[in-house]
Amino acid sequence: MAELVPFAVPIESDKTLLVWELSSGPTAEALHHSLFTAFSQFGLLYSVRVFPNAAVAHPGFYAVIKFYSARAARRAQKACDRKQLFQKSPVKVRLGTRHKAVQHQALALNSSRCQELANYYFGFNGWSKRIIKLQELSDLEERENEDSMVPLPKQSLRFFCALEVMLPSYDCRSPGVGLVEEPVDKVEEGPLSFLMKRKTAQKLAIQKALSDAFQKLLIVVLESGKIAVEYRPSEDIIDVRYEEELHGLIQVHCSPWKQCGQEEEEYLSDFSLEEEEFRLPELD
């Protein structure tokens, strides 16, 4: 059966591993590195988090590991459960379980995580982005001398970006848009600070557009290990201020399930433990 891997934060229990019986000898940082090294062999990891055992338990640590792929999580669980791995005593590994009543809305990956996921499945040279339009929409008042222009209080920088992500091997292109507004409310900041904020706003607009483009793509991992891509147009409503400007600007074509004949060879938002409810399996 094919597995679907979206460009979204993995919150499903079948993509989460619970690891306990971790030794109290190493530091949490050393355990994080060891766990990442051991479990990343089975697939791309979204996160590895190490926590100290409760005060009523024996000294040591436990960990919560998230994969993007449920299939990779299952392989890792079977291969690592009751194995010594990087310590003298065996660790216990189980797939996470969640109370049925608990539901979380899927969150989009930020642009850096999207690129990491794309690099893993498509290859570093398997995709690219093309900026179609990067426009400043700020309405800042200017001083009489433009060379000493500084933003007036309670104003903001606004940038709009439209781009597309291209996957040549899959004959697929996906458009994305991003709109960023950065407040600039202190005249004392001066021209240099204003230029830095302007550069930051531009970068954020591009990052938002890139993430938006990836959200419309769905990675399909076939049983053979080959990769296919499904394009899912977004149904989000675009602000009417930009609808006319965007009309005809981005026209894409994508052939869903366009497969590549090449085998794949081979991490702004993270959840705190309180945001997810896990139930540890009973210890043997």
mmCIF file of C-alpha atoms in Angstrom, residues 132-276:
data_model
loop_
_atom_site.group_PDB
_atom_site.id
_atom_site.type_symbol
_atom_site.label_atom_id
_atom_site.label_comp_id
_atom_site.label_asym_id
_atom_site.label_seq_id
_atom_site.Cartn_x
_atom_site.Cartn_y
_atom_site.Cartn_z
ATOM 1 C CA ILE A 132 7.427 35.288 -9.933
ATOM 2 C CA LYS A 133 6.790 38.503 -8.075
ATOM 3 C CA LEU A 134 8.179 40.194 -4.962
ATOM 4 C CA GLN A 135 6.422 43.477 -4.318
ATOM 5 C CA GLU A 136 6.458 45.963 -1.479
ATOM 6 C CA LEU A 137 2.969 47.052 -0.447
ATOM 7 C CA SER A 138 4.067 49.401 2.321
ATOM 8 C CA ASP A 139 2.480 52.817 2.476
ATOM 9 C CA LEU A 140 5.112 54.663 4.459
ATOM 10 C CA GLU A 141 5.136 58.431 4.597
ATOM 11 C CA GLU A 142 8.425 60.074 3.683
ATOM 12 C CA ARG A 143 10.335 63.024 5.050
ATOM 13 C CA GLU A 144 11.120 65.939 2.822
ATOM 14 C CA ASN A 145 14.652 64.639 2.416
ATOM 15 C CA GLU A 146 14.347 61.112 0.991
ATOM 16 C CA ASP A 147 17.957 60.320 1.912
ATOM 17 C CA SER A 148 17.034 60.534 5.593
ATOM 18 C CA MET A 149 13.717 58.777 5.291
ATOM 19 C CA VAL A 150 12.585 57.044 8.453
ATOM 20 C CA PRO A 151 9.275 55.354 9.091
ATOM 21 C CA LEU A 152 6.724 57.249 11.105
ATOM 22 C CA PRO A 153 5.221 55.720 14.264
ATOM 23 C CA LYS A 154 2.547 53.041 13.989
ATOM 24 C CA GLN A 155 3.413 52.141 10.429
ATOM 25 C CA SER A 156 4.400 48.803 8.961
ATOM 26 C CA LEU A 157 6.348 47.182 6.169
ATOM 27 C CA ARG A 158 4.286 44.908 3.928
ATOM 28 C CA PHE A 159 5.693 42.577 1.287
ATOM 29 C CA PHE A 160 3.924 40.223 -1.073
ATOM 30 C CA CYS A 161 5.628 37.288 -2.809
ATOM 31 C CA ALA A 162 4.381 34.905 -5.482
ATOM 32 C CA LEU A 163 6.544 31.972 -6.527
ATOM 33 C CA GLU A 164 6.323 28.425 -7.779
ATOM 34 C CA VAL A 165 8.030 25.192 -6.790
ATOM 35 C CA MET A 166 9.065 23.086 -9.769
ATOM 36 C CA LEU A 167 9.600 19.312 -9.853
ATOM 37 C CA PRO A 168 10.943 18.549 -13.353
ATOM 38 C CA SER A 169 11.081 14.767 -12.906
ATOM 39 C CA TYR A 170 7.379 14.712 -12.054
ATOM 40 C CA ASP A 171 6.252 17.323 -14.596
ATOM 41 C CA CYS A 172 4.826 19.284 -11.695
ATOM 42 C CA ARG A 173 4.716 22.924 -10.614
ATOM 43 C CA SER A 174 3.038 24.291 -7.504
ATOM 44 C CA PRO A 175 2.304 28.007 -6.914
ATOM 45 C CA GLY A 176 2.530 29.720 -3.563
ATOM 46 C CA VAL A 177 1.892 33.180 -2.171
ATOM 47 C CA GLY A 178 3.031 34.912 0.996
ATOM 48 C CA LEU A 179 2.129 38.205 2.607
ATOM 49 C CA VAL A 180 4.131 39.613 5.522
ATOM 50 C CA GLU A 181 3.542 42.700 7.622
ATOM 51 C CA GLU A 182 6.291 43.888 9.956
ATOM 52 C CA PRO A 183 5.471 46.781 12.328
ATOM 53 C CA VAL A 184 7.825 49.746 12.403
ATOM 54 C CA ASP A 185 6.761 51.945 15.290
ATOM 55 C CA LYS A 186 9.882 53.782 16.482
ATOM 56 C CA VAL A 187 11.339 56.760 14.664
ATOM 57 C CA GLU A 188 14.478 56.372 16.777
ATOM 58 C CA GLU A 189 15.333 53.146 14.968
ATOM 59 C CA GLY A 190 16.887 55.127 12.154
ATOM 60 C CA PRO A 191 17.542 54.340 8.465
ATOM 61 C CA LEU A 192 19.850 51.350 9.091
ATOM 62 C CA SER A 193 17.344 49.573 11.306
ATOM 63 C CA PHE A 194 14.619 50.316 8.773
ATOM 64 C CA LEU A 195 16.665 48.767 5.948
ATOM 65 C CA MET A 196 17.351 45.650 8.041
ATOM 66 C CA LYS A 197 13.642 45.267 8.819
ATOM 67 C CA ARG A 198 12.830 45.729 5.162
ATOM 68 C CA LYS A 199 15.257 42.965 4.213
ATOM 69 C CA THR A 200 13.797 40.685 6.896
ATOM 70 C CA ALA A 201 10.248 41.311 5.681
ATOM 71 C CA GLN A 202 11.268 40.414 2.127
ATOM 72 C CA LYS A 203 12.840 37.178 3.314
ATOM 73 C CA LEU A 204 9.798 36.232 5.398
ATOM 74 C CA ALA A 205 7.455 36.831 2.467
ATOM 75 C CA ILE A 206 9.512 34.476 0.303
ATOM 76 C CA GLN A 207 9.584 31.854 3.055
ATOM 77 C CA LYS A 208 5.803 32.027 3.524
ATOM 78 C CA ALA A 209 5.221 31.691 -0.207
ATOM 79 C CA LEU A 210 7.567 28.703 -0.380
ATOM 80 C CA SER A 211 5.775 26.964 2.472
ATOM 81 C CA ASP A 212 2.418 27.700 0.841
ATOM 82 C CA ALA A 213 3.580 26.121 -2.421
ATOM 83 C CA PHE A 214 4.757 22.952 -0.688
ATOM 84 C CA GLN A 215 1.447 22.576 1.195
ATOM 85 C CA LYS A 216 -0.246 21.780 -2.123
ATOM 86 C CA LEU A 217 2.074 18.841 -2.771
ATOM 87 C CA LEU A 218 1.638 15.353 -1.378
ATOM 88 C CA ILE A 219 4.498 12.855 -1.470
ATOM 89 C CA VAL A 220 3.344 9.358 -2.397
ATOM 90 C CA VAL A 221 5.760 6.581 -1.377
ATOM 91 C CA LEU A 222 4.968 3.395 -3.271
ATOM 92 C CA GLU A 223 5.590 -0.146 -2.024
ATOM 93 C CA SER A 224 8.501 -0.447 -4.432
ATOM 94 C CA GLY A 225 10.171 2.540 -2.840
ATOM 95 C CA LYS A 226 9.555 4.771 -5.819
ATOM 96 C CA ILE A 227 8.157 8.253 -5.309
ATOM 97 C CA ALA A 228 5.132 9.871 -6.919
ATOM 98 C CA VAL A 229 3.672 13.343 -6.364
ATOM 99 C CA GLU A 230 0.071 14.425 -6.076
ATOM 100 C CA TYR A 231 -0.831 18.073 -6.573
ATOM 101 C CA ARG A 232 -3.734 19.361 -4.475
ATOM 102 C CA PRO A 233 -4.795 22.921 -5.378
ATOM 103 C CA SER A 234 -5.498 25.052 -2.372
ATOM 104 C CA GLU A 235 -9.040 26.175 -1.770
ATOM 105 C CA ASP A 236 -8.004 29.077 0.426
ATOM 106 C CA ILE A 237 -9.571 32.410 -0.481
ATOM 107 C CA ILE A 238 -7.107 35.015 -1.657
ATOM 108 C CA ASP A 239 -7.509 38.582 -0.407
ATOM 109 C CA VAL A 240 -9.533 40.497 -2.991
ATOM 110 C CA ARG A 241 -6.932 43.260 -2.960
ATOM 111 C CA TYR A 242 -4.529 40.932 -4.755
ATOM 112 C CA GLU A 243 -6.942 38.688 -6.648
ATOM 113 C CA GLU A 244 -6.950 40.909 -9.729
ATOM 114 C CA GLU A 245 -3.198 41.362 -9.560
ATOM 115 C CA LEU A 246 -2.653 37.592 -9.366
ATOM 116 C CA HIS A 247 -5.180 36.733 -12.075
ATOM 117 C CA GLY A 248 -3.301 35.124 -14.926
ATOM 118 C CA LEU A 249 0.021 35.646 -13.165
ATOM 119 C CA ILE A 250 0.337 32.068 -11.919
ATOM 120 C CA GLN A 251 -0.940 29.331 -14.169
ATOM 121 C CA VAL A 252 0.448 25.901 -13.426
ATOM 122 C CA HIS A 253 -0.008 22.418 -14.776
ATOM 123 C CA CYS A 254 0.690 19.274 -12.842
ATOM 124 C CA SER A 255 0.110 15.671 -13.756
ATOM 125 C CA PRO A 256 -0.907 13.883 -10.528
ATOM 126 C CA TRP A 257 0.777 10.576 -9.786
ATOM 127 C CA LYS A 258 3.517 11.253 -12.308
ATOM 128 C CA GLN A 259 6.065 8.679 -11.239
ATOM 129 C CA CYS A 260 9.793 8.883 -11.453
ATOM 130 C CA GLY A 261 11.657 5.747 -12.487
ATOM 131 C CA GLN A 262 14.466 6.341 -10.038
ATOM 132 C CA GLU A 263 14.716 4.744 -6.594
ATOM 133 C CA GLU A 264 15.164 7.114 -3.647
ATOM 134 C CA GLU A 265 18.349 6.312 -1.706
ATOM 135 C CA GLU A 266 17.985 7.545 1.043
ATOM 136 C CA TYR A 267 13.744 18.124 10.152
ATOM 137 C CA LEU A 268 8.245 27.305 13.029
ATOM 138 C CA SER A 269 6.500 25.036 14.927
ATOM 139 C CA ASP A 270 7.200 22.224 17.301
ATOM 140 C CA PHE A 271 4.886 20.745 19.896
ATOM 141 C CA SER A 272 5.590 20.791 23.579
ATOM 142 C CA LEU A 273 4.901 17.577 25.423
ATOM 143 C CA GLU A 274 1.826 19.144 27.017
ATOM 144 C CA GLU A 275 0.256 19.691 23.603
ATOM 145 C CA GLU A 276 0.151 16.008 22.898
#
